[in-house]
Tab-separated table of C-alpha atoms and ligand atoms in Angstrom:
chain	number	residue	atom	x	y	z
A	195	UNK	CA	145.840	165.670	-17.928
A	196	UNK	CA	146.066	165.227	-14.118
A	197	UNK	CA	143.198	164.967	-11.943
A	198	UNK	CA	143.417	168.787	-10.768
A	199	UNK	CA	143.114	169.896	-14.296
A	200	UNK	CA	140.105	167.697	-15.064
A	201	UNK	CA	138.356	169.176	-11.982
A	202	UNK	CA	138.904	172.715	-13.041
A	203	UNK	CA	136.993	171.993	-16.356
A	204	UNK	CA	133.251	173.032	-16.709
A	205	UNK	CA	132.241	169.911	-18.656
A	206	UNK	CA	133.784	166.547	-18.407
A	207	UNK	CA	134.017	164.242	-21.238
A	208	UNK	CA	133.295	160.502	-20.865
A	209	UNK	CA	137.102	160.015	-20.592
A	210	UNK	CA	137.373	162.472	-17.916
A	211	UNK	CA	134.561	160.759	-15.832
A	212	UNK	CA	136.643	157.518	-16.217
A	213	UNK	CA	139.526	159.128	-15.039
A	214	UNK	CA	137.948	160.436	-11.909
A	215	UNK	CA	136.155	157.296	-11.062
A	216	UNK	CA	139.303	155.128	-11.179
A	217	UNK	CA	141.328	157.514	-9.154
A	218	UNK	CA	143.242	155.635	-6.567
A	219	UNK	CA	145.958	158.094	-5.099
A	220	UNK	CA	144.419	159.493	-1.799
A	221	UNK	CA	145.557	163.108	-2.649
A	222	UNK	CA	143.668	162.741	-6.002
A	223	UNK	CA	140.717	161.086	-4.136
A	224	UNK	CA	140.521	163.926	-1.675
A	225	UNK	CA	140.681	166.580	-4.428
A	226	UNK	CA	137.624	164.835	-6.043
A	227	UNK	CA	135.755	164.762	-2.702
A	228	UNK	CA	136.429	168.520	-1.870
A	229	UNK	CA	135.378	169.686	-5.204
A	230	UNK	CA	132.138	167.567	-4.855
A	231	UNK	CA	131.448	168.928	-1.382
A	232	UNK	CA	132.014	172.569	-2.697
A	233	UNK	CA	129.632	171.681	-5.624
A	234	UNK	CA	127.115	170.423	-3.107
A	235	UNK	CA	127.358	173.384	-0.837
A	236	UNK	CA	126.996	175.742	-3.701
A	237	UNK	CA	124.272	174.188	-5.705
A	238	UNK	CA	122.000	172.593	-2.982
A	239	UNK	CA	123.339	174.021	0.358
A	240	UNK	CA	124.518	172.258	3.553
A	241	UNK	CA	121.271	170.822	4.704
A	242	UNK	CA	120.807	166.954	5.020
A	243	UNK	CA	117.006	165.898	4.192
A	244	UNK	CA	115.452	163.008	5.909
A	245	UNK	CA	113.026	160.718	4.312
A	246	UNK	CA	111.545	158.074	6.515
A	247	UNK	CA	111.907	154.669	4.776
A	248	UNK	CA	108.952	152.215	5.254
A	249	UNK	CA	109.441	148.939	3.775
A	250	UNK	CA	105.802	147.963	3.709
A	251	UNK	CA	105.859	144.607	1.881
A	252	UNK	CA	108.439	141.836	0.706
A	253	UNK	CA	106.059	140.242	-1.687
A	254	UNK	CA	107.407	140.420	-5.145
A	255	UNK	CA	106.721	139.029	-8.608
A	256	UNK	CA	110.169	139.591	-9.895
A	257	UNK	CA	113.071	137.392	-9.919
A	258	UNK	CA	116.123	139.659	-10.025
A	259	UNK	CA	119.200	137.578	-9.695
A	260	UNK	CA	120.841	139.640	-7.001
A	261	UNK	CA	117.846	140.569	-4.847
A	262	UNK	CA	117.318	138.797	-1.437
A	263	UNK	CA	113.471	138.964	-1.762
A	264	UNK	CA	113.298	137.620	-5.284
A	265	UNK	CA	110.108	135.599	-6.061
A	266	UNK	CA	112.112	132.385	-5.972
A	267	UNK	CA	113.612	132.739	-2.469
A	268	UNK	CA	111.483	130.353	-0.461
A	269	UNK	CA	113.585	131.023	2.583
A	270	UNK	CA	111.921	134.338	3.046
A	271	UNK	CA	108.859	134.846	5.339
A	272	UNK	CA	106.488	137.190	3.270
A	273	UNK	CA	104.740	140.130	4.910
A	274	UNK	CA	102.582	142.935	4.212
A	275	UNK	CA	102.069	145.948	6.674
A	276	UNK	CA	98.400	147.028	7.299
A	277	UNK	CA	97.302	150.304	6.164
A	278	UNK	CA	97.126	151.415	9.849
A	279	UNK	CA	100.776	150.277	10.501
A	280	UNK	CA	102.081	152.182	7.367
A	281	UNK	CA	99.961	155.149	8.468
A	282	UNK	CA	101.169	155.143	11.802
A	283	UNK	CA	104.907	154.995	10.540
A	284	UNK	CA	104.205	157.968	8.437
A	285	UNK	CA	102.509	159.812	11.102
A	286	UNK	CA	105.616	159.277	13.233
A	287	UNK	CA	107.976	160.525	10.692
A	288	UNK	CA	105.857	163.668	10.263
A	289	UNK	CA	105.897	164.280	14.078
A	290	UNK	CA	109.726	163.818	13.959
A	291	UNK	CA	109.940	166.619	11.512
A	292	UNK	CA	111.022	164.174	8.700
A	293	UNK	CA	109.282	166.035	5.804
A	294	UNK	CA	108.873	163.176	3.603
A	295	UNK	CA	108.269	159.435	3.544
A	296	UNK	CA	109.387	156.760	1.063
A	297	UNK	CA	106.996	153.809	0.650
A	298	UNK	CA	109.037	150.917	-0.621
A	299	UNK	CA	107.982	147.304	-1.509
A	300	UNK	CA	108.607	144.285	-3.596
A	301	UNK	CA	106.815	144.636	-7.057
A	302	UNK	CA	103.221	143.694	-7.567
A	303	UNK	CA	100.830	144.680	-10.354
A	304	UNK	CA	97.527	143.237	-9.234
A	305	UNK	CA	94.499	145.514	-8.689
A	306	UNK	CA	94.303	144.815	-4.927
A	307	UNK	CA	97.783	145.988	-4.589
A	308	UNK	CA	97.388	149.058	-6.646
A	309	UNK	CA	94.107	150.012	-4.819
A	310	UNK	CA	95.855	149.526	-1.541
A	311	UNK	CA	98.890	151.814	-2.342
A	312	UNK	CA	96.555	154.548	-3.796
A	313	UNK	CA	94.318	154.458	-0.704
A	314	UNK	CA	97.625	154.530	1.646
A	315	UNK	CA	98.967	157.590	-0.246
A	316	UNK	CA	95.652	159.539	0.173
A	317	UNK	CA	95.520	158.617	3.882
A	318	UNK	CA	99.010	159.414	4.572
A	319	UNK	CA	98.599	162.759	2.845
A	320	UNK	CA	95.703	163.838	5.323
A	321	UNK	CA	96.831	162.219	8.489
A	322	UNK	CA	100.076	164.145	8.278
A	323	UNK	CA	98.635	167.695	7.517
A	324	UNK	CA	99.761	170.219	10.210
A	325	UNK	CA	100.756	173.682	10.633
A	326	UNK	CA	104.287	172.622	9.917
A	327	UNK	CA	103.315	170.573	6.810
A	328	UNK	CA	100.211	172.413	5.277
A	329	UNK	CA	100.154	169.716	2.532
A	330	UNK	CA	101.041	166.748	4.576
A	331	UNK	CA	104.177	164.779	4.266
A	332	UNK	CA	105.873	164.486	0.913
A	333	UNK	CA	105.405	160.913	-0.327
A	334	UNK	CA	107.853	159.318	-2.541
A	335	UNK	CA	107.117	155.711	-4.002
A	336	UNK	CA	109.568	152.983	-4.773
A	337	UNK	CA	107.430	149.929	-5.957
A	338	UNK	CA	108.953	149.133	-9.254
A	339	UNK	CA	107.527	149.104	-12.841
A	340	UNK	CA	103.940	149.954	-13.184
A	341	UNK	CA	102.020	150.960	-16.252
A	342	UNK	CA	101.544	154.822	-17.011
A	343	UNK	CA	97.977	154.563	-15.873
A	344	UNK	CA	98.875	153.213	-12.478
A	345	UNK	CA	101.559	155.771	-12.105
A	346	UNK	CA	99.064	158.512	-12.886
A	347	UNK	CA	96.693	157.232	-10.220
A	348	UNK	CA	99.519	157.279	-7.655
A	349	UNK	CA	100.251	160.828	-8.695
A	350	UNK	CA	96.730	162.019	-8.444
A	351	UNK	CA	96.274	160.273	-5.061
A	352	UNK	CA	99.222	162.643	-3.937
A	353	UNK	CA	102.644	160.885	-4.343
A	354	UNK	CA	105.053	163.242	-5.985
A	355	UNK	CA	108.547	161.614	-6.165
A	356	UNK	CA	109.214	158.067	-7.434
A	357	UNK	CA	112.548	156.095	-7.355
A	358	UNK	CA	113.150	153.448	-9.865
A	359	UNK	CA	116.762	152.345	-10.146
A	360	UNK	CA	117.780	151.326	-13.585
A	361	UNK	CA	120.438	148.930	-11.947
A	362	UNK	CA	122.850	149.370	-14.880
A	363	UNK	CA	122.565	151.287	-18.008
A	364	UNK	CA	124.611	148.637	-20.019
A	365	UNK	CA	121.974	146.424	-21.937
A	366	UNK	CA	124.463	143.399	-21.475
A	367	UNK	CA	125.022	144.059	-17.699
A	368	UNK	CA	121.147	144.585	-17.124
A	369	UNK	CA	120.121	141.438	-18.992
A	370	UNK	CA	123.083	139.399	-16.940
A	371	UNK	CA	121.218	140.259	-13.645
A	372	UNK	CA	117.733	140.069	-14.501
A	373	UNK	CA	115.491	137.227	-16.105
A	374	UNK	CA	114.752	137.775	-19.830
A	375	UNK	CA	111.205	139.021	-18.869
A	376	UNK	CA	112.908	142.285	-17.597
A	377	UNK	CA	114.375	144.733	-20.018
A	378	UNK	CA	116.253	147.993	-19.976
A	379	UNK	CA	114.080	149.546	-22.579
A	380	UNK	CA	110.929	148.879	-20.301
A	381	UNK	CA	112.669	150.343	-17.345
A	382	UNK	CA	113.732	153.354	-19.250
A	383	UNK	CA	110.149	153.688	-20.708
A	384	UNK	CA	109.030	153.633	-17.079
A	385	UNK	CA	111.193	156.446	-16.088
A	386	UNK	CA	110.073	158.632	-19.052
A	387	UNK	CA	106.514	157.955	-18.190
A	388	UNK	CA	107.065	159.039	-14.517
A	389	UNK	CA	108.746	162.228	-15.834
A	390	UNK	CA	105.805	162.959	-18.236
A	391	UNK	CA	103.395	162.559	-15.527
A	392	UNK	CA	104.973	165.020	-13.307
A	393	UNK	CA	106.991	163.035	-10.768
A	394	UNK	CA	110.355	164.161	-9.501
A	395	UNK	CA	112.223	160.983	-10.847
A	396	UNK	CA	114.939	159.189	-9.208
A	397	UNK	CA	117.159	156.434	-10.453
A	398	UNK	CA	120.446	154.707	-9.944
A	399	UNK	CA	122.748	151.718	-10.017
A	400	UNK	CA	124.338	149.154	-8.187
A	401	UNK	CA	128.085	149.621	-7.946
A	402	UNK	CA	130.379	146.538	-7.907
A	403	UNK	CA	128.350	144.299	-9.979
A	404	UNK	CA	130.408	141.431	-11.466
A	405	UNK	CA	131.883	142.231	-14.799
A	406	UNK	CA	130.975	145.954	-14.283
A	407	UNK	CA	133.768	148.388	-15.643
A	408	UNK	CA	134.515	152.036	-14.957
A	409	UNK	CA	133.427	152.750	-18.492
A	410	UNK	CA	130.104	151.188	-17.537
A	411	UNK	CA	129.750	153.471	-14.473
A	412	UNK	CA	130.643	156.561	-16.716
A	413	UNK	CA	127.979	155.663	-18.988
A	414	UNK	CA	125.678	155.293	-16.013
A	415	UNK	CA	126.320	159.019	-15.102
A	416	UNK	CA	125.902	160.075	-18.803
A	417	UNK	CA	122.554	158.096	-18.736
A	418	UNK	CA	121.248	159.870	-15.635
A	419	UNK	CA	122.234	163.076	-17.506
A	420	UNK	CA	120.430	162.083	-20.488
A	421	UNK	CA	117.287	161.069	-18.667
A	422	UNK	CA	117.422	164.488	-16.930
A	423	UNK	CA	116.566	162.830	-13.488
A	424	UNK	CA	116.000	164.734	-10.246
A	425	UNK	CA	117.261	162.187	-7.836
A	426	UNK	CA	120.027	159.571	-7.369
A	427	UNK	CA	120.014	156.490	-5.390
A	428	UNK	CA	123.116	154.269	-5.707
A	429	UNK	CA	124.925	151.891	-3.498
A	430	UNK	CA	127.276	148.873	-3.608
A	431	UNK	CA	125.956	145.609	-4.769
A	432	UNK	CA	126.184	143.106	-1.723
A	433	UNK	CA	125.905	139.444	-2.315
A	434	UNK	CA	122.834	137.770	-0.684
A	435	UNK	CA	123.488	134.017	0.022
A	436	UNK	CA	120.045	132.869	-1.143
A	437	UNK	CA	120.269	134.218	-4.767
A	438	UNK	CA	121.647	132.778	-7.916
A	439	UNK	CA	124.482	135.329	-7.665
A	440	UNK	CA	125.943	133.905	-4.344
A	441	UNK	CA	128.402	132.320	-6.863
A	442	UNK	CA	130.035	135.760	-6.503
A	443	UNK	CA	130.738	135.766	-2.831
A	444	UNK	CA	134.463	135.399	-3.220
A	445	UNK	CA	134.500	138.062	-5.783
A	446	UNK	CA	132.877	140.380	-3.476
A	447	UNK	CA	134.993	139.626	-0.569
A	448	UNK	CA	137.864	140.197	-2.376
A	449	UNK	CA	136.853	143.399	-4.056
A	450	UNK	CA	134.904	144.765	-0.926
A	451	UNK	CA	137.279	148.049	-0.271
A	452	UNK	CA	137.238	148.796	-4.085
A	453	UNK	CA	133.532	148.555	-4.314
A	454	UNK	CA	133.189	150.866	-1.248
A	455	UNK	CA	135.539	153.480	-2.598
A	456	UNK	CA	134.172	153.297	-5.992
A	457	UNK	CA	130.690	153.995	-4.444
A	458	UNK	CA	131.943	157.144	-2.720
A	459	UNK	CA	133.598	158.320	-5.968
A	460	UNK	CA	130.439	157.702	-7.964
A	461	UNK	CA	128.522	159.943	-5.533
A	462	UNK	CA	131.153	162.652	-5.878
A	463	UNK	CA	131.499	162.503	-9.554
A	464	UNK	CA	127.483	162.410	-9.823
A	465	UNK	CA	127.514	165.481	-7.849
A	466	UNK	CA	130.105	167.110	-9.987
A	467	UNK	CA	128.276	166.083	-13.327
A	468	UNK	CA	124.581	166.482	-12.286
A	469	UNK	CA	125.077	169.448	-9.815
A	470	UNK	CA	121.717	170.220	-8.375
A	471	UNK	CA	120.045	166.898	-8.135
A	472	UNK	CA	119.382	164.996	-4.832
A	473	UNK	CA	121.666	162.166	-4.044
A	474	UNK	CA	121.044	159.754	-1.291
A	475	UNK	CA	123.753	158.299	0.953
A	476	UNK	CA	122.148	154.850	1.073
A	477	UNK	CA	122.042	152.323	3.736
A	478	UNK	CA	124.003	149.744	1.742
A	479	UNK	CA	127.078	152.075	2.086
A	480	UNK	CA	126.848	151.424	5.811
A	481	UNK	CA	126.547	147.857	5.223
A	482	UNK	CA	130.176	147.884	4.314
A	483	UNK	CA	131.511	150.412	6.727
A	484	UNK	CA	130.184	151.645	10.023
A	485	UNK	CA	130.482	155.346	8.965
A	486	UNK	CA	129.481	154.593	5.228
A	487	UNK	CA	126.574	156.912	5.236
A	488	UNK	CA	128.403	159.884	6.765
A	489	UNK	CA	131.144	159.404	4.131
A	490	UNK	CA	128.605	159.531	1.552
A	491	UNK	CA	127.295	162.813	2.658
A	492	UNK	CA	131.045	164.091	2.746
A	493	UNK	CA	131.357	162.770	-0.884
A	494	UNK	CA	128.471	165.250	-2.008
A	495	UNK	CA	125.161	163.239	-0.961
A	496	UNK	CA	122.631	165.408	0.767
A	497	UNK	CA	119.610	162.832	1.390
A	498	UNK	CA	119.408	160.064	4.310
A	499	UNK	CA	116.659	157.581	4.374
A	500	UNK	CA	116.369	156.446	8.104
A	501	UNK	CA	114.831	153.203	8.687
A	502	UNK	CA	111.234	153.556	9.873
A	503	UNK	CA	110.012	150.026	8.930
A	504	UNK	CA	108.645	148.416	11.995
A	505	UNK	CA	111.234	146.319	13.941
A	506	UNK	CA	109.202	143.134	13.885
A	507	UNK	CA	109.402	142.773	9.906
A	508	UNK	CA	112.742	144.331	9.119
A	509	UNK	CA	114.450	140.901	9.110
A	510	UNK	CA	112.178	139.852	6.466
A	511	UNK	CA	113.195	142.618	4.155
A	512	UNK	CA	116.813	141.807	3.449
A	513	UNK	CA	117.748	142.778	-0.070
A	514	UNK	CA	121.220	142.063	0.745
A	515	UNK	CA	123.458	140.717	3.633
A	516	UNK	CA	124.816	142.409	6.770
A	517	UNK	CA	121.949	145.111	6.321
A	518	UNK	CA	122.458	147.323	9.384
A	519	UNK	CA	119.791	148.667	11.919
A	520	UNK	CA	117.654	145.563	12.448
A	521	UNK	CA	116.972	146.075	15.878
A	522	UNK	CA	117.417	149.713	16.813
A	523	UNK	CA	114.198	151.573	17.203
A	524	UNK	CA	113.218	154.369	14.858
A	525	UNK	CA	113.888	156.695	17.766
A	526	UNK	CA	117.275	155.487	18.609
A	527	UNK	CA	118.309	155.555	14.944
A	528	UNK	CA	117.176	159.223	14.622
A	529	UNK	CA	119.409	160.064	17.704
A	530	UNK	CA	122.358	158.358	16.214
A	531	UNK	CA	122.012	160.116	12.934
A	532	UNK	CA	121.407	163.558	14.072
A	533	UNK	CA	124.680	163.367	15.994
A	534	UNK	CA	126.678	161.991	13.245
A	535	UNK	CA	125.398	164.604	10.717
A	536	UNK	CA	126.224	167.391	13.381
A	537	UNK	CA	129.616	165.966	13.668
A	538	UNK	CA	130.103	166.485	10.070
A	539	UNK	CA	129.343	170.262	10.457
A	540	UNK	CA	126.127	169.747	8.486
A	541	UNK	CA	122.599	170.434	9.595
A	542	UNK	CA	119.522	168.450	9.209
A	543	UNK	CA	116.359	170.053	7.722
A	544	UNK	CA	113.131	169.754	9.440
A	545	UNK	CA	109.458	169.891	8.093
A	546	UNK	CA	110.466	170.282	4.485
A	547	UNK	CA	109.783	167.987	1.663
A	548	UNK	CA	113.332	168.842	0.420
A	549	UNK	CA	112.423	168.736	-3.255
A	550	UNK	CA	115.174	168.376	-5.653
A	551	UNK	CA	116.549	171.733	-6.705
A	552	UNK	CA	117.043	170.339	-10.134
A	553	UNK	CA	113.269	169.699	-10.500
A	554	UNK	CA	112.384	173.290	-9.217
A	555	UNK	CA	114.908	174.741	-11.603
A	556	UNK	CA	113.535	172.881	-14.456
A	557	UNK	CA	109.867	173.777	-13.692
A	558	UNK	CA	110.875	177.488	-13.383
A	559	UNK	CA	112.734	177.237	-16.762
A	560	UNK	CA	109.674	175.557	-18.261
A	561	UNK	CA	107.390	178.197	-17.174
A	562	UNK	CA	109.542	180.925	-18.265
A	563	UNK	CA	109.546	179.090	-21.722
A	564	UNK	CA	105.782	179.164	-21.891
A	565	UNK	CA	105.619	182.782	-20.885
A	566	UNK	CA	107.843	183.976	-23.584
B	857	5AD	N1	122.861	144.708	-2.847
B	857	5AD	C1	122.700	145.997	-3.121
B	857	5AD	N2	121.604	146.527	-3.494
B	857	5AD	C2	120.534	145.766	-3.893
B	857	5AD	N3	119.201	145.994	-4.133
B	857	5AD	C3	118.514	144.809	-4.355
B	857	5AD	N4	119.351	143.770	-3.964
B	857	5AD	C4	120.557	144.293	-3.680
B	857	5AD	C5	121.828	143.698	-3.263
B	857	5AD	N5	121.998	142.462	-3.301
B	857	5AD	C6	118.836	147.304	-4.540
B	857	5AD	C7	118.415	147.407	-5.964
B	857	5AD	C8	116.902	148.019	-5.793
B	857	5AD	C9	116.937	148.595	-4.507
B	857	5AD	C10	115.625	148.715	-3.829
B	857	5AD	O1	117.783	147.682	-3.625
B	857	5AD	O2	119.320	148.423	-6.514
B	857	5AD	O3	116.765	148.697	-6.782
């Protein structure tokens, strides 16, 4: 079956998904992109939603083999922003019309950290209430694996979305890039707990991991579907020199273009399979190509997370090499992004949490079920 016939189907088989992910004829790739863009416009509309990204601490108890801020990397200068710094970044986002903020950090489980985050969420919610945002800015967390009790505290404090990437849904690949203390089952359990509590849940994978196949990536998409997630954040895996995976630097350099194109196809195929979820066009895409994030939007993404971490600590939050936007002020970044999005013929949403359509549809459906 050719790509055109596959794209005409309502439901893709695993084999169809693999075929789409390995497409390398430019004509086929453009057909996939166009269809994904249509699906996006039809299911979610043309608006691009901003979430101001605040990377508030690089302290981390994990030792993931790929990550630049892993516990064992002694070259990293560790930092933690103060409550005031985080709140002022969040207030800036709200004033800019960014309806939501994402608080991201390395993983910690100690009581002081959990208390701190809980307080910060509460204060952001009250500090950002305005006529335009009567319930304050939307708060998304991206702070790793926590207990269900802790997730519940964060939800009660006012956070309503949570990002926790599965990194790879293949048990073999997952264990090849993590120390034995981390497991795919535990990660999946966290995603289920977050859903049960009521969070809009986002997950995702890294693309281009050594040993990763198109079959693995197809299974990742089917995993997202099975987990019924609301949001997807994926990006290319990019080697960081101070990690054990630096042995793959040559592998990465040789496969760079392929990794970039596969990342775009992953966005498109996720859009075609999952339809009404939010999909982020991530910064890592732009680390590979200057227009990487715009391309992500053209392949079906609808979320951008502009950097709003204070400039003085950005260099200490390098999960991978060549991370862009280390020096530009949040204001400059915003201006650049607005122009780039406009040039795509898309518009940016202002003062809107930008919840996943998938989540609201699911809630409506659940309520209808209860009424019956
Ligand atoms: N390359 C690309 N992405 C990375 N992440 C961590 N390290 C890297 C890397 N070297 C991603 C992981 C994590 C997210 C916060 O950043 O997917 O979940």
